[in-house]
C-alpha cells in the first residue's frame, strides 16, 4: 500500500494533482478542498489510498490521515465505491460525516451527488458505530485535546468546525438553549453530544 506521497507539485487539474516523487509524476485524485491547498511548483504531501481494480490502479490523496481513514471506511458500505466516497468528502468533512451517520441525517447524506434516499439509509445502517460518534466529531472539530468549554461554546465551535456559519451556529445554540437549561434546572450537566444532535436537527429542518 502507498500510504503517502511527498514531492513537488507539477500539475493541478479539476479532479487530480501530479506530484513528482523520485523523478516520477504520480497522478493523485483529490477533493476540490485538498486540491485548493496545493500549489504548482511547491512541495506537497498527501496521505493516500491505492484502489486496485483488474484494469487499473488509482491513487486517491487526502489532506489528512483522518480523511483517508474515513474514505476507506465509507467504501465498506454496499454501493459506495471510491468515486462516491471521494464525493462524500468533497461535500462534507470527516467530522460532518460522522455526525450525519451517527444521527441518521439522511438529508445531509443525500446532498452528495450519486446518493439517493435509499442509498443514504443503507449507509447509515451499515456504517453506524463504525465511523465514530458525535463526541468524536466534536473533539475533532475542537482540535482534539482542547480545554473544556461551556456547553454553548462547545456546541457553537463544533458546528463551525463542521462547516456551518457562525450565524447558523448562533441560531442553533439559541434553539437548544431551553434543552440545556432544563438539564441544569434538574441538577444535571448539559450533554454536549446530545445538544449537538439537537442543533443539527434544527439546522436540517430549516
PDB file of C-alpha atoms in Angstrom:
ATOM      1  CA  UNK A   1       0.000   0.000   0.000  1.00  0.00           C
ATOM      2  CA  UNK A   2       1.171   3.528  -0.802  1.00  0.00           C
ATOM      3  CA  UNK A   3       0.400   5.392   2.428  1.00  0.00           C
ATOM      4  CA  UNK A   4       1.531   8.837   1.303  1.00  0.00           C
ATOM      5  CA  UNK A   5       3.302  10.780  -1.406  1.00  0.00           C
ATOM      6  CA  UNK A   6       5.505  13.828  -0.939  1.00  0.00           C
ATOM      7  CA  UNK A   7       7.265  15.937  -3.517  1.00  0.00           C
ATOM      8  CA  UNK A   8       6.972  18.921  -5.809  1.00  0.00           C
ATOM      9  CA  UNK A   9       3.516  19.536  -7.237  1.00  0.00           C
ATOM     10  CA  UNK A  10       3.917  19.736 -11.016  1.00  0.00           C
ATOM     11  CA  UNK A  11       0.282  19.995 -12.053  1.00  0.00           C
ATOM     12  CA  UNK A  12      -3.209  20.554 -10.705  1.00  0.00           C
ATOM     13  CA  UNK A  13      -6.417  19.735 -12.568  1.00  0.00           C
ATOM     14  CA  UNK A  14     -10.125  19.825 -11.694  1.00  0.00           C
ATOM     15  CA  UNK A  15     -10.030  16.379 -10.079  1.00  0.00           C
ATOM     16  CA  UNK A  16      -6.383  15.436  -9.563  1.00  0.00           C
ATOM     17  CA  UNK A  17      -2.865  16.648  -8.958  1.00  0.00           C
ATOM     18  CA  UNK A  18       0.504  15.418 -10.164  1.00  0.00           C
ATOM     19  CA  UNK A  19       3.199  15.061  -7.513  1.00  0.00           C
ATOM     20  CA  UNK A  20       6.770  14.347  -8.585  1.00  0.00           C
ATOM     21  CA  UNK A  21       8.230  11.556  -6.477  1.00  0.00           C
ATOM     22  CA  UNK A  22      11.759  10.445  -7.258  1.00  0.00           C
ATOM     23  CA  UNK A  23      11.552  11.853 -10.771  1.00  0.00           C
ATOM     24  CA  UNK A  24       8.216  10.162 -11.491  1.00  0.00           C
ATOM     25  CA  UNK A  25       4.992  12.146 -11.810  1.00  0.00           C
ATOM     26  CA  UNK A  26       2.293  10.474  -9.709  1.00  0.00           C
ATOM     27  CA  UNK A  27      -1.356  11.256 -10.534  1.00  0.00           C
ATOM     28  CA  UNK A  28      -3.410  11.578  -7.356  1.00  0.00           C
ATOM     29  CA  UNK A  29      -7.196  12.065  -7.372  1.00  0.00           C
ATOM     30  CA  UNK A  30      -8.337  14.520  -4.691  1.00  0.00           C
ATOM     31  CA  UNK A  31     -11.309  16.514  -3.452  1.00  0.00           C
ATOM     32  CA  UNK A  32     -11.533  20.185  -4.508  1.00  0.00           C
ATOM     33  CA  UNK A  33     -10.711  21.157  -0.922  1.00  0.00           C
ATOM     34  CA  UNK A  34      -7.495  19.144  -0.946  1.00  0.00           C
ATOM     35  CA  UNK A  35      -6.512  20.483  -4.362  1.00  0.00           C
ATOM     36  CA  UNK A  36      -7.053  24.053  -3.128  1.00  0.00           C
ATOM     37  CA  UNK A  37      -4.317  23.501  -0.548  1.00  0.00           C
ATOM     38  CA  UNK A  38      -1.703  22.603  -3.178  1.00  0.00           C
ATOM     39  CA  UNK A  39       0.401  24.967  -5.284  1.00  0.00           C
ATOM     40  CA  UNK A  40       2.169  24.157  -8.540  1.00  0.00           C
ATOM     41  CA  UNK A  41       5.937  24.305  -8.104  1.00  0.00           C
ATOM     42  CA  UNK A  42       5.767  23.962  -4.335  1.00  0.00           C
ATOM     43  CA  UNK A  43       6.297  20.840  -2.222  1.00  0.00           C
ATOM     44  CA  UNK A  44       3.212  18.976  -1.119  1.00  0.00           C
ATOM     45  CA  UNK A  45       2.344  15.917   0.926  1.00  0.00           C
ATOM     46  CA  UNK A  46      -0.796  13.807   0.678  1.00  0.00           C
ATOM     47  CA  UNK A  47      -2.000  10.826   2.664  1.00  0.00           C
ATOM     48  CA  UNK A  48      -3.027   8.301   0.020  1.00  0.00           C
ATOM     49  CA  UNK A  49      -5.152   5.238  -0.594  1.00  0.00           C
ATOM     50  CA  UNK A  50      -4.481   2.925  -3.536  1.00  0.00           C
ATOM     51  CA  UNK A  51      -7.558   1.368  -5.140  1.00  0.00           C
ATOM     52  CA  UNK A  52      -6.725  -1.732  -7.155  1.00  0.00           C
ATOM     53  CA  UNK A  53      -9.010  -2.855  -9.950  1.00  0.00           C
ATOM     54  CA  UNK A  54      -8.460  -5.515 -12.568  1.00  0.00           C
ATOM     55  CA  UNK A  55      -7.984  -2.881 -15.244  1.00  0.00           C
ATOM     56  CA  UNK A  56      -6.466  -0.021 -13.227  1.00  0.00           C
ATOM     57  CA  UNK A  57      -4.523   1.239 -10.219  1.00  0.00           C
ATOM     58  CA  UNK A  58      -5.906   4.534  -8.939  1.00  0.00           C
ATOM     59  CA  UNK A  59      -4.330   6.631  -6.205  1.00  0.00           C
ATOM     60  CA  UNK A  60      -6.506   8.928  -4.084  1.00  0.00           C
ATOM     61  CA  UNK A  61      -4.974  11.684  -1.985  1.00  0.00           C
ATOM     62  CA  UNK A  62      -6.086  13.484   1.174  1.00  0.00           C
ATOM     63  CA  UNK A  63      -5.027  16.424   3.278  1.00  0.00           C
ATOM     64  CA  UNK A  64      -5.015  14.271   6.434  1.00  0.00           C
ATOM     65  CA  UNK A  65      -4.821  10.672   7.590  1.00  0.00           C
ATOM     66  CA  UNK A  66      -8.299  11.070   9.094  1.00  0.00           C
ATOM     67  CA  UNK A  67      -9.781  11.856   5.669  1.00  0.00           C
ATOM     68  CA  UNK A  68      -8.104   8.756   4.259  1.00  0.00           C
ATOM     69  CA  UNK A  69      -9.423   6.594   7.096  1.00  0.00           C
ATOM     70  CA  UNK A  70     -12.976   7.836   6.536  1.00  0.00           C
ATOM     71  CA  UNK A  71     -12.599   7.380   2.752  1.00  0.00           C
ATOM     72  CA  UNK A  72     -11.642   3.741   3.215  1.00  0.00           C
ATOM     73  CA  UNK A  73     -14.339   3.081   5.808  1.00  0.00           C
ATOM     74  CA  UNK A  74     -17.045   4.586   3.599  1.00  0.00           C
ATOM     75  CA  UNK A  75     -16.264   2.022   0.926  1.00  0.00           C
ATOM     76  CA  UNK A  76     -17.224  -0.818   3.246  1.00  0.00           C
ATOM     77  CA  UNK A  77     -20.866   0.215   2.774  1.00  0.00           C
ATOM     78  CA  UNK A  78     -22.765  -1.503  -0.039  1.00  0.00           C
ATOM     79  CA  UNK A  79     -22.860   0.557  -3.218  1.00  0.00           C
ATOM     80  CA  UNK A  80     -20.155   3.015  -2.141  1.00  0.00           C
ATOM     81  CA  UNK A  81     -17.095   2.916  -4.368  1.00  0.00           C
ATOM     82  CA  UNK A  82     -14.096   5.236  -4.351  1.00  0.00           C
ATOM     83  CA  UNK A  83     -15.789   7.861  -6.538  1.00  0.00           C
ATOM     84  CA  UNK A  84     -18.809   8.149  -4.244  1.00  0.00           C
ATOM     85  CA  UNK A  85     -16.600   8.080  -1.135  1.00  0.00           C
ATOM     86  CA  UNK A  86     -14.494  10.923  -2.560  1.00  0.00           C
ATOM     87  CA  UNK A  87     -17.650  12.870  -3.448  1.00  0.00           C
ATOM     88  CA  UNK A  88     -18.848  12.472   0.146  1.00  0.00           C
ATOM     89  CA  UNK A  89     -15.610  14.001   1.401  1.00  0.00           C
ATOM     90  CA  UNK A  90     -15.899  16.766  -1.179  1.00  0.00           C
ATOM     91  CA  UNK A  91     -19.289  17.759   0.267  1.00  0.00           C
ATOM     92  CA  UNK A  92     -18.738  17.007   3.959  1.00  0.00           C
ATOM     93  CA  UNK A  93     -15.761  16.997   6.316  1.00  0.00           C
ATOM     94  CA  UNK A  94     -14.937  13.722   8.100  1.00  0.00           C
ATOM     95  CA  UNK A  95     -16.463  15.147  11.280  1.00  0.00           C
ATOM     96  CA  UNK A  96     -19.671  16.130   9.489  1.00  0.00           C
ATOM     97  CA  UNK A  97     -19.950  12.638   8.000  1.00  0.00           C
ATOM     98  CA  UNK A  98     -19.526  11.081  11.446  1.00  0.00           C
ATOM     99  CA  UNK A  99     -22.351  13.215  12.772  1.00  0.00           C
ATOM    100  CA  UNK A 100     -24.572  12.568   9.727  1.00  0.00           C
ATOM    101  CA  UNK A 101     -24.202   8.798  10.079  1.00  0.00           C
ATOM    102  CA  UNK A 102     -24.471   8.735  13.877  1.00  0.00           C
ATOM    103  CA  UNK A 103     -27.624  10.892  13.848  1.00  0.00           C
ATOM    104  CA  UNK A 104     -29.136   9.295  10.703  1.00  0.00           C
ATOM    105  CA  UNK A 105     -29.166  12.661   8.923  1.00  0.00           C
ATOM    106  CA  UNK A 106     -30.466  11.412   5.569  1.00  0.00           C
ATOM    107  CA  UNK A 107     -30.842  14.941   4.228  1.00  0.00           C
ATOM    108  CA  UNK A 108     -27.137  15.653   4.719  1.00  0.00           C
ATOM    109  CA  UNK A 109     -26.093  12.411   3.028  1.00  0.00           C
ATOM    110  CA  UNK A 110     -28.359  12.958   0.013  1.00  0.00           C
ATOM    111  CA  UNK A 111     -26.603  16.289  -0.595  1.00  0.00           C
ATOM    112  CA  UNK A 112     -23.824  14.168  -2.124  1.00  0.00           C
ATOM    113  CA  UNK A 113     -24.249  13.632  -5.881  1.00  0.00           C
ATOM    114  CA  UNK A 114     -24.997   9.968  -6.568  1.00  0.00           C
ATOM    115  CA  UNK A 115     -26.550   9.217  -3.168  1.00  0.00           C
ATOM    116  CA  UNK A 116     -30.337   8.899  -3.023  1.00  0.00           C
ATOM    117  CA  UNK A 117     -32.715   8.281  -0.148  1.00  0.00           C
ATOM    118  CA  UNK A 118     -32.290   4.504  -0.127  1.00  0.00           C
ATOM    119  CA  UNK A 119     -28.536   4.727  -0.525  1.00  0.00           C
ATOM    120  CA  UNK A 120     -28.302   7.142   2.396  1.00  0.00           C
ATOM    121  CA  UNK A 121     -30.415   4.858   4.577  1.00  0.00           C
ATOM    122  CA  UNK A 122     -28.180   1.917   3.700  1.00  0.00           C
ATOM    123  CA  UNK A 123     -25.046   3.903   4.543  1.00  0.00           C
ATOM    124  CA  UNK A 124     -26.470   4.805   7.953  1.00  0.00           C
ATOM    125  CA  UNK A 125     -27.481   1.207   8.619  1.00  0.00           C
ATOM    126  CA  UNK A 126     -24.128  -0.279   7.627  1.00  0.00           C
ATOM    127  CA  UNK A 127     -21.750   2.370   8.987  1.00  0.00           C
ATOM    128  CA  UNK A 128     -23.415   3.447  12.224  1.00  0.00           C
ATOM    129  CA  UNK A 129     -20.900   2.932  15.005  1.00  0.00           C
ATOM    130  CA  UNK A 130     -18.014   2.407  12.587  1.00  0.00           C
ATOM    131  CA  UNK A 131     -17.134   5.994  11.646  1.00  0.00           C
ATOM    132  CA  UNK A 132     -17.195   7.264  15.211  1.00  0.00           C
ATOM    133  CA  UNK A 133     -19.639   9.163  17.381  1.00  0.00           C
ATOM    134  CA  UNK A 134     -20.809  12.780  17.561  1.00  0.00           C
ATOM    135  CA  UNK A 135     -18.488  13.140  20.548  1.00  0.00           C
ATOM    136  CA  UNK A 136     -15.558  12.175  18.310  1.00  0.00           C
ATOM    137  CA  UNK A 137     -16.713  14.722  15.751  1.00  0.00           C
ATOM    138  CA  UNK A 138     -16.897  17.484  18.332  1.00  0.00           C
ATOM    139  CA  UNK A 139     -13.442  16.611  19.667  1.00  0.00           C
ATOM    140  CA  UNK A 140     -12.035  16.686  16.128  1.00  0.00           C
ATOM    141  CA  UNK A 141     -13.720  19.991  15.373  1.00  0.00           C
ATOM    142  CA  UNK A 142     -12.358  21.469  18.597  1.00  0.00           C
ATOM    143  CA  UNK A 143      -8.849  20.228  17.880  1.00  0.00           C
ATOM    144  CA  UNK A 144      -8.651  17.090  19.979  1.00  0.00           C
ATOM    145  CA  UNK A 145      -7.290  17.917  23.406  1.00  0.00           C
ATOM    146  CA  UNK A 146      -8.800  21.388  23.626  1.00  0.00           C
ATOM    147  CA  UNK A 147      -9.725  22.669  27.075  1.00  0.00           C
ATOM    148  CA  UNK A 148     -13.257  22.027  28.358  1.00  0.00           C
ATOM    149  CA  UNK A 149     -15.555  24.899  27.389  1.00  0.00           C
ATOM    150  CA  UNK A 150     -19.090  25.847  28.497  1.00  0.00           C
ATOM    151  CA  UNK A 151     -21.681  23.924  26.520  1.00  0.00           C
ATOM    152  CA  UNK A 152     -22.635  26.968  24.417  1.00  0.00           C
ATOM    153  CA  UNK A 153     -19.046  27.455  23.275  1.00  0.00           C
ATOM    154  CA  UNK A 154     -18.567  23.736  22.653  1.00  0.00           C
ATOM    155  CA  UNK A 155     -21.715  23.378  20.551  1.00  0.00           C
ATOM    156  CA  UNK A 156     -21.021  26.617  18.672  1.00  0.00           C
ATOM    157  CA  UNK A 157     -17.375  25.678  17.973  1.00  0.00           C
ATOM    158  CA  UNK A 158     -18.407  22.164  16.999  1.00  0.00           C
ATOM    159  CA  UNK A 159     -20.954  23.433  14.459  1.00  0.00           C
ATOM    160  CA  UNK A 160     -18.483  25.908  12.974  1.00  0.00           C
ATOM    161  CA  UNK A 161     -15.895  23.124  12.795  1.00  0.00           C
ATOM    162  CA  UNK A 162     -18.445  21.014  10.914  1.00  0.00           C
ATOM    163  CA  UNK A 163     -18.780  23.692   8.259  1.00  0.00           C
ATOM    164  CA  UNK A 164     -21.742  25.791   9.441  1.00  0.00           C
ATOM    165  CA  UNK A 165     -21.524  29.578   9.504  1.00  0.00           C
ATOM    166  CA  UNK A 166     -21.182  31.429  12.794  1.00  0.00           C
ATOM    167  CA  UNK A 167     -24.680  32.876  12.238  1.00  0.00           C
ATOM    168  CA  UNK A 168     -26.198  29.410  11.754  1.00  0.00           C
ATOM    169  CA  UNK A 169     -24.342  28.175  14.833  1.00  0.00           C
ATOM    170  CA  UNK A 170     -25.665  31.096  16.894  1.00  0.00           C
ATOM    171  CA  UNK A 171     -29.240  30.322  15.820  1.00  0.00           C
ATOM    172  CA  UNK A 172     -28.860  26.597  16.567  1.00  0.00           C
ATOM    173  CA  UNK A 173     -27.419  27.318  20.017  1.00  0.00           C
ATOM    174  CA  UNK A 174     -30.419  29.529  20.763  1.00  0.00           C
ATOM    175  CA  UNK A 175     -32.776  26.721  19.710  1.00  0.00           C
ATOM    176  CA  UNK A 176     -31.198  24.137  22.037  1.00  0.00           C
ATOM    177  CA  UNK A 177     -30.680  26.523  24.965  1.00  0.00           C
ATOM    178  CA  UNK A 178     -34.017  25.584  26.636  1.00  0.00           C
ATOM    179  CA  UNK A 179     -32.990  21.900  26.479  1.00  0.00           C
ATOM    180  CA  UNK A 180     -29.683  22.708  28.191  1.00  0.00           C
ATOM    181  CA  UNK A 181     -31.375  24.960  30.748  1.00  0.00           C
ATOM    182  CA  UNK A 182     -33.778  22.135  31.652  1.00  0.00           C
ATOM    183  CA  UNK A 183     -30.812  19.864  32.358  1.00  0.00           C
ATOM    184  CA  UNK A 184     -29.215  22.480  34.595  1.00  0.00           C
ATOM    185  CA  UNK A 185     -32.514  23.026  36.449  1.00  0.00           C
ATOM    186  CA  UNK A 186     -32.708  19.267  37.061  1.00  0.00           C
ATOM    187  CA  UNK A 187     -29.214  19.343  38.532  1.00  0.00           C
ATOM    188  CA  UNK A 188     -27.540  17.653  35.586  1.00  0.00           C
ATOM    189  CA  UNK A 189     -24.717  18.851  33.356  1.00  0.00           C
ATOM    190  CA  UNK A 190     -25.801  19.502  29.737  1.00  0.00           C
ATOM    191  CA  UNK A 191     -24.508  16.761  27.432  1.00  0.00           C
ATOM    192  CA  UNK A 192     -22.727  18.410  24.520  1.00  0.00           C
ATOM    193  CA  UNK A 193     -23.184  15.433  22.171  1.00  0.00           C
ATOM    194  CA  UNK A 194     -26.956  15.405  22.804  1.00  0.00           C
ATOM    195  CA  UNK A 195     -27.181  19.154  22.309  1.00  0.00           C
ATOM    196  CA  UNK A 196     -25.139  18.913  19.125  1.00  0.00           C
ATOM    197  CA  UNK A 197     -27.575  16.323  17.743  1.00  0.00           C
ATOM    198  CA  UNK A 198     -30.485  18.615  18.560  1.00  0.00           C
ATOM    199  CA  UNK A 199     -28.720  21.578  16.958  1.00  0.00           C
ATOM    200  CA  UNK A 200     -28.049  19.600  13.788  1.00  0.00           C
ATOM    201  CA  UNK A 201     -31.678  18.509  13.619  1.00  0.00           C
ATOM    202  CA  UNK A 202     -32.754  22.126  13.981  1.00  0.00           C
ATOM    203  CA  UNK A 203     -30.440  23.200  11.170  1.00  0.00           C
ATOM    204  CA  UNK A 204     -31.574  20.355   8.896  1.00  0.00           C
ATOM    205  CA  UNK A 205     -35.285  21.273   9.037  1.00  0.00           C
ATOM    206  CA  UNK A 206     -34.916  24.967   8.300  1.00  0.00           C
TER     207      UNK A 206
END
